[in-house]
Coordinates of C-alpha atoms and ligand atoms in Angstrom, one line a residue:
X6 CA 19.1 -14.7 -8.1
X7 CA 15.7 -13.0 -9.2
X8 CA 14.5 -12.6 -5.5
X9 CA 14.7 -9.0 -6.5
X10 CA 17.8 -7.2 -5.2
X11 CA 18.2 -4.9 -8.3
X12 CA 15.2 -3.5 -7.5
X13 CA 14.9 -3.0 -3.9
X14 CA 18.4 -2.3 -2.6
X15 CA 18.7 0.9 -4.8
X16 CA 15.1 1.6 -2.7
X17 CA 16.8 0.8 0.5
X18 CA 19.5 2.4 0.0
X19 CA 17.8 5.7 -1.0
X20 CA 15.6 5.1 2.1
X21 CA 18.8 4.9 4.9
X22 CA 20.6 7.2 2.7
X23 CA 23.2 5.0 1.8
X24 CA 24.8 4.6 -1.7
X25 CA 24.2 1.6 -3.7
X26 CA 26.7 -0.7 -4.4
X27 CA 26.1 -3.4 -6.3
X28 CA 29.0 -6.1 -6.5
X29 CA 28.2 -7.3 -10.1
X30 CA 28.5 -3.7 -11.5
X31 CA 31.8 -2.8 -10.0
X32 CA 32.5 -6.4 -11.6
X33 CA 31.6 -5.3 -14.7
X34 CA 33.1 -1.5 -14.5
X35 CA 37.1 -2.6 -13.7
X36 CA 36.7 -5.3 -16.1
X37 CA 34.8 -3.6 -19.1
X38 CA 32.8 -6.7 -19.6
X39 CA 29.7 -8.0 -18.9
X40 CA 28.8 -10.9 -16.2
X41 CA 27.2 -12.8 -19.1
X42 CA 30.8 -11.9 -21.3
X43 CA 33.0 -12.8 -18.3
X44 CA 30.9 -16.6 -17.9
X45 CA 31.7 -17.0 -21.6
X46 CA 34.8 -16.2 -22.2
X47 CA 36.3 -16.6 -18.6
X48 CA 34.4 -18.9 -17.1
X49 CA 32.6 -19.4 -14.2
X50 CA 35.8 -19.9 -11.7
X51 CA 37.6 -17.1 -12.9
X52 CA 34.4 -14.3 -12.6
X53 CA 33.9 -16.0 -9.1
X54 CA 37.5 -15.0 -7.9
X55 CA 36.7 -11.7 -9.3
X56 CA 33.3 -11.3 -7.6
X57 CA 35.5 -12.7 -4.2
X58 CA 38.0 -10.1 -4.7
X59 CA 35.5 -7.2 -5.3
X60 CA 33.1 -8.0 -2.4
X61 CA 35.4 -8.2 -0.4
X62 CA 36.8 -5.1 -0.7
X63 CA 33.9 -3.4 -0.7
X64 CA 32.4 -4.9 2.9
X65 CA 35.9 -4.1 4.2
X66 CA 35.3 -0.6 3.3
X67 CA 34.1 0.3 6.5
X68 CA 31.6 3.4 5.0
X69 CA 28.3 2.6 5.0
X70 CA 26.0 1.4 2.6
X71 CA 23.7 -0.7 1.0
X72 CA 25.5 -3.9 -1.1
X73 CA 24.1 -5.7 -3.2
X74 CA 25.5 -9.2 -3.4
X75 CA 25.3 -11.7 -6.5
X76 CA 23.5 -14.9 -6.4
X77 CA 26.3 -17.0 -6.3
X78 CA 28.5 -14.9 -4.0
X79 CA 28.0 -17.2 -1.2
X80 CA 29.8 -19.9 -2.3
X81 CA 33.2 -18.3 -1.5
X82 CA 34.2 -18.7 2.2
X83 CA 36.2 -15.4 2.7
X84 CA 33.2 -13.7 1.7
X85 CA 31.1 -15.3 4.0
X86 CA 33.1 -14.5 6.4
X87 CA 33.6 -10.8 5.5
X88 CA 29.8 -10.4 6.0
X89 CA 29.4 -11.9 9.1
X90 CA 32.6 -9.7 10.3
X91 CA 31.3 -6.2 8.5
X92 CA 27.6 -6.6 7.4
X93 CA 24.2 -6.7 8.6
X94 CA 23.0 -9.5 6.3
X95 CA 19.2 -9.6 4.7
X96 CA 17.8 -12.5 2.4
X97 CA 15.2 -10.9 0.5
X98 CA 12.1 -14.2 1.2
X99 CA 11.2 -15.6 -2.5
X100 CA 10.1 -19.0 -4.0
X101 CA 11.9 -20.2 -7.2
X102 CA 8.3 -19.8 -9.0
X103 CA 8.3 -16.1 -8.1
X104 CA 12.4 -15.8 -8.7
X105 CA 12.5 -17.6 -12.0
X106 CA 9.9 -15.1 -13.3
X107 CA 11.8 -12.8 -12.5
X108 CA 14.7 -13.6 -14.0
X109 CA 13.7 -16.0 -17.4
X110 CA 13.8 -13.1 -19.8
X111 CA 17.0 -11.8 -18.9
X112 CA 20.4 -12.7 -20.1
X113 CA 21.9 -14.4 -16.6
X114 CA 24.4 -17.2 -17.4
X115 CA 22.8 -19.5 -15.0
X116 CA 19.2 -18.9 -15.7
X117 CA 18.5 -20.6 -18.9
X118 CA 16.5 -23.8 -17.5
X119 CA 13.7 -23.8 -15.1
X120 CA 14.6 -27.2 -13.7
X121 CA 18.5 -26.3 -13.5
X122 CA 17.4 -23.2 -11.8
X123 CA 15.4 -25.0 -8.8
X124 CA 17.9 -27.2 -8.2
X125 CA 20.5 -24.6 -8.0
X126 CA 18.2 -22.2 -5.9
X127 CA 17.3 -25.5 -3.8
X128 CA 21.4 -25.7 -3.5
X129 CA 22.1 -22.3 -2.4
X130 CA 19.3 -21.9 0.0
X131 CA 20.7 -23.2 3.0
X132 CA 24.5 -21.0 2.5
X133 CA 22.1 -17.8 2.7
X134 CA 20.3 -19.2 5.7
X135 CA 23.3 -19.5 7.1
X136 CA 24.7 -16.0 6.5
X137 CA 21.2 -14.0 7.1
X138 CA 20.7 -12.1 10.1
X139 CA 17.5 -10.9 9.1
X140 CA 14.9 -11.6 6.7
X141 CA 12.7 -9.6 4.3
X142 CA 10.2 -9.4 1.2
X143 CA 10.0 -6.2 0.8
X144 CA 11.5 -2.7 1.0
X145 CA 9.4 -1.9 5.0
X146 CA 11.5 -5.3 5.6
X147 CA 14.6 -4.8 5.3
X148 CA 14.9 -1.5 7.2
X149 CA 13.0 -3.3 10.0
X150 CA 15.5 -6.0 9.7
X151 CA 18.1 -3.6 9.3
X152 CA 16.5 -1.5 12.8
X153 CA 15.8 -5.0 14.6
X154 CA 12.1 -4.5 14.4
X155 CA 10.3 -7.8 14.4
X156 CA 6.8 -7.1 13.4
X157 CA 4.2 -10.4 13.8
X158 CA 1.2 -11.6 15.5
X159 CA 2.1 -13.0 18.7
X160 CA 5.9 -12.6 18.5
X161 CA 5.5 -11.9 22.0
X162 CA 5.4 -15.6 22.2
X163 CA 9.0 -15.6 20.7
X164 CA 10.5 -13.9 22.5
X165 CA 13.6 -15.8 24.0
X166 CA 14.5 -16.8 20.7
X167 CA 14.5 -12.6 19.9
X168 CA 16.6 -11.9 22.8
X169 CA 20.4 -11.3 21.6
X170 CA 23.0 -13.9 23.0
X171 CA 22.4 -16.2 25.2
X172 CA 22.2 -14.5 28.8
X173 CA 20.1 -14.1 31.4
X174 CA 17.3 -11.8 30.6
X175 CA 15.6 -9.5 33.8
X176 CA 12.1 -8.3 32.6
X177 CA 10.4 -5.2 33.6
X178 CA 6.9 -4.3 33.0
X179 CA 4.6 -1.9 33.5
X180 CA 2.1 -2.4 36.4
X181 CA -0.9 -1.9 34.6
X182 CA 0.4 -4.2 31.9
X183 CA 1.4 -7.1 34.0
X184 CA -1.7 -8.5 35.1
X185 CA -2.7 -8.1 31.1
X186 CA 0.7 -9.8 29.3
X187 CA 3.0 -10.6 32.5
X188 CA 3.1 -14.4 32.8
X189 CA 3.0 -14.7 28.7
X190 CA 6.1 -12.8 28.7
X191 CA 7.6 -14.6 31.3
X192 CA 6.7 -18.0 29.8
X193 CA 8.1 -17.0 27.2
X194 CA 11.5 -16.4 28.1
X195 CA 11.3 -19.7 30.0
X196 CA 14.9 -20.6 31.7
X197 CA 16.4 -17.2 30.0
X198 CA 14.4 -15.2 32.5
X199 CA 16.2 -14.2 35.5
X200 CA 14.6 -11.9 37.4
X201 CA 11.2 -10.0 37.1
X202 CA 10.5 -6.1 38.1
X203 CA 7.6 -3.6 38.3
X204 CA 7.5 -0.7 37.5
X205 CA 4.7 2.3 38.5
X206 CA 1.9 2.9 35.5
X207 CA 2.8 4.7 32.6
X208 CA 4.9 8.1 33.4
X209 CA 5.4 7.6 36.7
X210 CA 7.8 5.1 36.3
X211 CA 9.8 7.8 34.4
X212 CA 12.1 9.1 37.3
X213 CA 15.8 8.7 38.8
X214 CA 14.3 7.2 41.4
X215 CA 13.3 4.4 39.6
X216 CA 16.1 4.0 37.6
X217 CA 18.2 3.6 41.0
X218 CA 15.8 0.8 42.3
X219 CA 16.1 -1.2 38.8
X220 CA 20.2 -0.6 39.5
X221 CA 20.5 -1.8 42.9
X222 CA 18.0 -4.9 42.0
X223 CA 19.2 -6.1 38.8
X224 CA 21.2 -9.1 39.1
X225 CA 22.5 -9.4 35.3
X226 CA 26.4 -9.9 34.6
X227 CA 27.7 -7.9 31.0
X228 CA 26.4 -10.7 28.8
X229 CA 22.8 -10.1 30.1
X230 CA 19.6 -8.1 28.5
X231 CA 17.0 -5.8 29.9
X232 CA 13.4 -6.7 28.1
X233 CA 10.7 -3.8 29.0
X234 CA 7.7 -5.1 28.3
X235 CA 5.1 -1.9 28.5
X236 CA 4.9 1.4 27.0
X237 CA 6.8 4.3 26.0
X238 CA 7.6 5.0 29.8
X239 CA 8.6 1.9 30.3
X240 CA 10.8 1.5 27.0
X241 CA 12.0 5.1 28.2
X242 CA 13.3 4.2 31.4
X243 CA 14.3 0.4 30.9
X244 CA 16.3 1.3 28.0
X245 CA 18.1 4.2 30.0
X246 CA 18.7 1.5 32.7
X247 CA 20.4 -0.6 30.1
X248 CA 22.6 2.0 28.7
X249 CA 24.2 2.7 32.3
X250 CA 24.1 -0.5 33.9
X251 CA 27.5 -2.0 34.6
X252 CA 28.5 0.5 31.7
X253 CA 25.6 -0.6 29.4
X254 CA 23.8 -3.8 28.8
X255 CA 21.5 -4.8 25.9
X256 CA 18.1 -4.5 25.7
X257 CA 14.9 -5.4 24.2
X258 CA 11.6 -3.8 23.9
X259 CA 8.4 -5.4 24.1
X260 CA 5.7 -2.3 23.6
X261 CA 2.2 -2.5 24.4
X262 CA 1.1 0.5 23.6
X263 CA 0.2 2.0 20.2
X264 CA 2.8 5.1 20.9
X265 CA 5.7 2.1 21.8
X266 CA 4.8 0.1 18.6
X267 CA 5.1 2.9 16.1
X268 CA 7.3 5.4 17.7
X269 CA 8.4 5.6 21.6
X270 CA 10.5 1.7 21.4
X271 CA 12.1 2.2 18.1
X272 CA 15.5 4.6 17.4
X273 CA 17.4 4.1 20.8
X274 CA 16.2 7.2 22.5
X275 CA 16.1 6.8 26.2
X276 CA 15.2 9.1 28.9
X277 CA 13.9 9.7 32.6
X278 CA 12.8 12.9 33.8
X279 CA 13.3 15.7 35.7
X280 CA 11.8 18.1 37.8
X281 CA 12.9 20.5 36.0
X282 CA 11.7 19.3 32.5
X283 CA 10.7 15.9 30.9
X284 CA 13.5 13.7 29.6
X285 CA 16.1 15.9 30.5
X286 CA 18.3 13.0 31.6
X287 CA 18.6 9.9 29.1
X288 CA 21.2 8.0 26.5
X289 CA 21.3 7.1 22.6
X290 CA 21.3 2.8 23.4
X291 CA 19.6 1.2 20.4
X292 CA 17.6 -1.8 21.7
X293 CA 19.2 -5.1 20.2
X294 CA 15.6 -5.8 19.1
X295 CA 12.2 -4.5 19.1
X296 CA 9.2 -7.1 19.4
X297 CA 6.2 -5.8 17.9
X298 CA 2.8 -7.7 18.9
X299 CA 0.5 -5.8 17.5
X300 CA -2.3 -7.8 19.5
X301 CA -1.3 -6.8 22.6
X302 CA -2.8 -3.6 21.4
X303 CA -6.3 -5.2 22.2
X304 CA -6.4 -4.5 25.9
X305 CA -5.5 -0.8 25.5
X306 CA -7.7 1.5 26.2
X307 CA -9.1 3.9 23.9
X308 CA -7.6 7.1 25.1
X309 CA -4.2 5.3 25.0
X310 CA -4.8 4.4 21.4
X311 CA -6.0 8.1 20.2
X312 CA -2.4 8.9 21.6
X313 CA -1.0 6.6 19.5
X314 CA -2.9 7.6 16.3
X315 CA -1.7 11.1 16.2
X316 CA 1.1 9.5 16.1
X317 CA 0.6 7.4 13.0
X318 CA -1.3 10.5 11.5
X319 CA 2.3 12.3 11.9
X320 CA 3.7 9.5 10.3
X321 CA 1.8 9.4 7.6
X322 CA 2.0 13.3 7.0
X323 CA 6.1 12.8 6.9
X324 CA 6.0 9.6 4.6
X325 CA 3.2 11.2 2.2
X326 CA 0.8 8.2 2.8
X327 CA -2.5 8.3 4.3
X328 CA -1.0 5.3 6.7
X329 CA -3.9 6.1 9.7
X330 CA -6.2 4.4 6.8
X331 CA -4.6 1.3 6.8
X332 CA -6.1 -2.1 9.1
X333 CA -4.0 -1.5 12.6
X334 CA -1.2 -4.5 11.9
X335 CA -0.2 -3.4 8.7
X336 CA -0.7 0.4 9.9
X337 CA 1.6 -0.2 12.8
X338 CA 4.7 -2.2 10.3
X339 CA 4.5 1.1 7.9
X340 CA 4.7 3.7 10.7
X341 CA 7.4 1.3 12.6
X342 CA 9.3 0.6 9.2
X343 CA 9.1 4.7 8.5
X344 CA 10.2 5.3 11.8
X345 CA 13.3 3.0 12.0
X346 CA 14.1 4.6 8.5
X347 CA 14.3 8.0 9.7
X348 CA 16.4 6.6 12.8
X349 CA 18.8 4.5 11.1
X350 CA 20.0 7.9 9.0
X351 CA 20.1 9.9 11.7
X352 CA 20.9 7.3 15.3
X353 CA 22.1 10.5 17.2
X354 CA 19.7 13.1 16.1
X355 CA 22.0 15.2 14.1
X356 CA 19.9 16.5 11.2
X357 CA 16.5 14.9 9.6
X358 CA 15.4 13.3 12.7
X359 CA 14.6 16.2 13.7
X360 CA 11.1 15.7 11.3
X361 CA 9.6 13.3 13.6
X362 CA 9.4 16.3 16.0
X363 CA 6.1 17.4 13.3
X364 CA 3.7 19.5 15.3
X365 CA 5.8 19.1 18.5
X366 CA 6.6 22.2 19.2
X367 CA 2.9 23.3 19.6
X368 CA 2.2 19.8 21.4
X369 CA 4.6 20.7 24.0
X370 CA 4.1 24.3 24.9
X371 CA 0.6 23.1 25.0
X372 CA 1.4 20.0 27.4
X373 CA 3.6 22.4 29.6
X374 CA 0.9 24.9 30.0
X375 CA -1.6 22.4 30.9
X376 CA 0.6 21.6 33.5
X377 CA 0.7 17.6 31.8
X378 CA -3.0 17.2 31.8
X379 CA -3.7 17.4 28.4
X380 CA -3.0 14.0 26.9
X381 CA -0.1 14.0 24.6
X382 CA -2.1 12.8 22.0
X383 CA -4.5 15.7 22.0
X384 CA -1.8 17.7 22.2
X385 CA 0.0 16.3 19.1
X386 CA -3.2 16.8 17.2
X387 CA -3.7 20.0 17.9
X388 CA 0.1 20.7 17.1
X389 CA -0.3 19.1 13.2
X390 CA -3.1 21.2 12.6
X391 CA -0.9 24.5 13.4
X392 CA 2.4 22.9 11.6
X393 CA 0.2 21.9 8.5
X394 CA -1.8 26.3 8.9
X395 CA 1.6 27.8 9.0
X396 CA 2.7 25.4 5.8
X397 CA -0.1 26.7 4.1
X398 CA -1.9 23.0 3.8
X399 CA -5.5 24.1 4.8
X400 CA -6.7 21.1 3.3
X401 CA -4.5 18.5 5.2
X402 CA -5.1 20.7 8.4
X403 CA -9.1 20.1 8.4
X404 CA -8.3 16.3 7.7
X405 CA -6.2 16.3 10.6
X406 CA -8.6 17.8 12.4
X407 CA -11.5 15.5 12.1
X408 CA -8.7 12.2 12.0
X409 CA -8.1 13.1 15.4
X410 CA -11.2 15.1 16.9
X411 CA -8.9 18.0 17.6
X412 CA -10.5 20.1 20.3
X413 CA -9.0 23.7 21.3
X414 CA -7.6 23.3 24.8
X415 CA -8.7 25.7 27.8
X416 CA -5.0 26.8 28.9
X417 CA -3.2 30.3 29.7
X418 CA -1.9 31.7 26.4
X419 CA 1.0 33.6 28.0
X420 CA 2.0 30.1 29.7
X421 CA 1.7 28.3 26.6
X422 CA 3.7 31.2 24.5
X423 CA 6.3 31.1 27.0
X424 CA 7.0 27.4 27.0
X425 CA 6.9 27.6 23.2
X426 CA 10.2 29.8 23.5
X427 CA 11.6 27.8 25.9
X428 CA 11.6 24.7 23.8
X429 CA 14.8 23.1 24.0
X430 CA 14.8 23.0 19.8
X431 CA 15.3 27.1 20.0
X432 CA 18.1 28.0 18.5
X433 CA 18.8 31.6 19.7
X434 CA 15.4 31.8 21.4
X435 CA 14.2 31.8 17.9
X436 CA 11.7 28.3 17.6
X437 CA 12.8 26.2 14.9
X438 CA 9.9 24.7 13.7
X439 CA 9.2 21.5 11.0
X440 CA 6.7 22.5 8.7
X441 CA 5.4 20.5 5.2
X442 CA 6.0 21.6 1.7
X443 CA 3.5 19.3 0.6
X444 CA 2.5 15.4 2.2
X445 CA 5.7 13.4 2.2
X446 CA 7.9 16.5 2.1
X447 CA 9.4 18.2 5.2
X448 CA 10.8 21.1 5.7
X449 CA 13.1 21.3 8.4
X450 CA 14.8 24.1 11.2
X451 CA 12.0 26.8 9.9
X452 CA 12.4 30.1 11.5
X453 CA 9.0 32.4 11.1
X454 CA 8.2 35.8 12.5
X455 CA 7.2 35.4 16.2
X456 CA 3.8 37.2 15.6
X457 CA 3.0 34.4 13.1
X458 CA 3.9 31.2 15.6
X459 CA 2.3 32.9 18.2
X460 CA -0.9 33.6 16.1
X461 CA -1.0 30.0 15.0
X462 CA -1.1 28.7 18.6
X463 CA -3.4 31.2 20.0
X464 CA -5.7 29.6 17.2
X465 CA -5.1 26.1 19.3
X466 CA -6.5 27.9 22.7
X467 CA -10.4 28.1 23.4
Ligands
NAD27 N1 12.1 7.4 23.2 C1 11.4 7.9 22.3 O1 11.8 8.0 21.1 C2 10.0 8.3 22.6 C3 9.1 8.6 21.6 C4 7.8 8.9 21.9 C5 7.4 8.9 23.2 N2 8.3 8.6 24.2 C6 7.8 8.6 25.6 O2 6.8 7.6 25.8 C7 6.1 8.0 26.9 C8 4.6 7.7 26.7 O3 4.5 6.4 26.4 P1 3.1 5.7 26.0 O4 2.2 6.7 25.3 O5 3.4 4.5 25.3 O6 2.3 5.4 27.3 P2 2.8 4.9 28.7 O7 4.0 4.0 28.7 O8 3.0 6.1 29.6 O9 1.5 4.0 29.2 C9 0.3 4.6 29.3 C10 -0.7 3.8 30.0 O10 -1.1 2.6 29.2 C11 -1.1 1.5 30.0 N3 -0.9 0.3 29.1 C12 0.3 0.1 28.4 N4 0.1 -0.9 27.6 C13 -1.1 -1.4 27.8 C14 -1.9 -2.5 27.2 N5 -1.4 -3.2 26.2 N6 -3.1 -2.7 27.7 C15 -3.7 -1.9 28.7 N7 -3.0 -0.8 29.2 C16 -1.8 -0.6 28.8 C17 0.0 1.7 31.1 O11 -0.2 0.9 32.2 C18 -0.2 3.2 31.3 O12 -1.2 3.4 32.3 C19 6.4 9.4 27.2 O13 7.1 9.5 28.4 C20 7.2 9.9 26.1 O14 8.2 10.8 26.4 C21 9.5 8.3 23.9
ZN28 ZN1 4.8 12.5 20.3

């Protein structure tokens, strides 16, 4: 009670794209009374059988959405019990300081004494500890609870508490990341760690080939978990690993990289590629947790982390906040928190997923005709400015442009036209391109005269 539910679920739900249901209001609309009414002429027994019976049948509902859940809920066992069974369960963090402000000027039934109201919030703390599987104070919370995205300074440290069940865990890392957070990891997972594996720095570790070798050394039985503790490459190819081992394991990520923290490790997409193409080959296998150290950022070099910002420039573009302003720990929970967002509507890449692929389409003709020398990063860069020119945002283009130092690229134009037409998000050989109606507003599956796309690249091309 007062912790603020009212306010942020109709926020969270609007974020997953969920409706809103909260348990109190369909209380209130089959009865035609008010909670306050039904304490006072009722009584508190009767409302809470009502309250049991309504919860109830709406977690057993089996559609999704958000639910909002009285203060007092808990108290019944079957509804306990129905959460655990058919809910992903988040205590919204207050103190009854903060939750009695909130609540002393409304017309609750069992908020009319400060004293009475700590005791009963000192009461009914330990029932919601119980029933939470995640916790959150604000509205970037809960869908990172919600997405199993643990944000914190040195959560690497916590890691075998993160790790789902209670199984053996095989790590594998990144061999340019070992020497760096290796044994930390490791100690970490203490007796949970079973075995240890390397894998080849950054996109090399990408391949079939390395996928088999994790295959025929993993030693993990159904109840196991992967951890990849590394980049997007090594998220990438750990995470498709998981998905096909013995039928599919589960898996955590541990990125490193500024690209893993606020993108690559978060949504479930997994992939190894091909000679014929990058990720060609891969599975949808959402990681049972994501472990975001944002220190471990500290050894990365700065190329690595200009990568990443275009990234977090994209982000902020989509969510309509300048988010590449913001110190890097905080930067890195919005983006994550946006991400996971976007993913949780849309796990199998259906529909409005398909915005994180912002100034993509440029980024990879671009990539393909450098033959993969240009750093993604670059590459993404110089993709926003083109996305944000063909939206008409001159403005936000020139930002971008300084942001990220975007510098036109020495590459063939024909390559670069051709691989634009080749991108796998054609439809009809036609490039469907995410553009911006303003910050915070995209526009998705744009088709434009192929004069105009190809102008806007050539303008990419010194
Ligand atoms: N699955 C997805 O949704 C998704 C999204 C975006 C990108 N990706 C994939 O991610 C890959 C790129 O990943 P990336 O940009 O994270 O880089 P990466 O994993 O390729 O690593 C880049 C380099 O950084 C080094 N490194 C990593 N962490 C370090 C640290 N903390 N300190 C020092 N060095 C460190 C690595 O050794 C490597 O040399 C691409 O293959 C891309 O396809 C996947
Ligand atoms: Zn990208």
């Amino acid at each position: 009670m007062g912790a603020g539910k009212s306010t942020l679920g109709p926020e969270v739900a609007e974020r997953l794209g969920r409706p809103f249901v909260s348990v109190d209001a369909v209380v209130e609309e089959q009865t035609g009374a008010t909670v306050a009414e039904l304490f006072a002429e009722r009584g508190q027994d009767a409302f809470r059988d009502l309250e049991e019976r309504v919860a109830i049948e709406v977690l057993t509902r089996r559609l999704p959405a958000v639910v909002e859940l009285g203060g007092g809920a808990l108290g019944a066992e079957p509804t306990r019990i129905a959460l655990s069974e058919h809910a992903f369960t988040v205590l919204l963090e207050t103190t009854p300081e903060e939750a009695w402000e909130r609540v002393s000027s409304g017309v609750r039934p069992l908020a009319s004494d400060p004293e009475e109201f700590r005791t009963l919030f000192e009461q009914r703390t330990p029932l919601y500890e119980a029933v939470a599987d995640g916790h959150a104070r604000d509205l970037d919370g809960v869908v990172l609870a919600a997405a199993g995205v643990h944000v914190w300074e040195c959560a690497l440290d916590g890691l075998d508490g993160l790790a789902p069940g209670a199984g053996d865990v095989a790590l594998v890392v990144d061999r340019g990341v070992e020497p760096l957070h290796g044994e930390r990891a490791r100690t970490a997972l203490g007796d949970r760690l079973s075995t240890s594996h390397l894998l080849p720095a950054g996109g090399q570790a990408k391949s079939l080939a390395q996928a088999k070798e994790l295959w025929s050394e993993l030693r993990l039985d159904r109840a196991g978990t992967i951890a990849a503790l590394g980049g997007g490459s090594t998220s990438d190819v750990a995470g498709f690993v998981a998905a096909t081992y013995l039928r599919g394991v589960s898996w955590i990520a541990v990125p490193t990289t500024l690209v893993g923290q606020v993108d690559a490790a978060i949504g479930g997409k997994t992939a190894v590629d091909l000679e014929q193409g990058k990720n060609l080959v891969g599975a949808f296998h959402w990681p049972a947790c994501v472990v975001v150290d944002p220190g471990l950022l500290e050894t990365l070099p700065p190329e690595e982390l200009q990568n990443g910002l275009a990234e977090v420039v994209k982000t902020g573009l989509l969510a309509g906040e300048p988010l590449w302003e913001l110190q890097r720990a905080e930067q890195v929970r919005r983006c994550a928190a946006f991400k996971a967002a976007v993913c949780l509507r849309d796990p199998l890449d259906r529909g409005t997923r398909e915005q994180l692929n912002l100034g993509h389409t440029f980024a990879h003709a671009l990539e393909t005709a450098s033959g993969y020398a240009l750093p993604h990063g670059r590459a993404v860069a110089l993709g926003l400015c083109a996305a944000l020119r063909l939206s008409g945002l001159e403005d936000d283009a020139r930002t971008v442009e300084e942001l990220l130092h975007a510098e036109r690229v020495r590459v063939d134009r024909d390559a670069a036209w051709a691989a634009l037409a080749l991108d796998k998000k054609a439809a009809g050989g036609r490039p469907r391109l995410v553009l911006l109606e303003a910050r915070g507003k995209p526009k998705l599956g744009v088709e434009l005269e192929p004069v105009e796309i190809r102008a806007a690249l050539d303008e990419l091309i010194a």
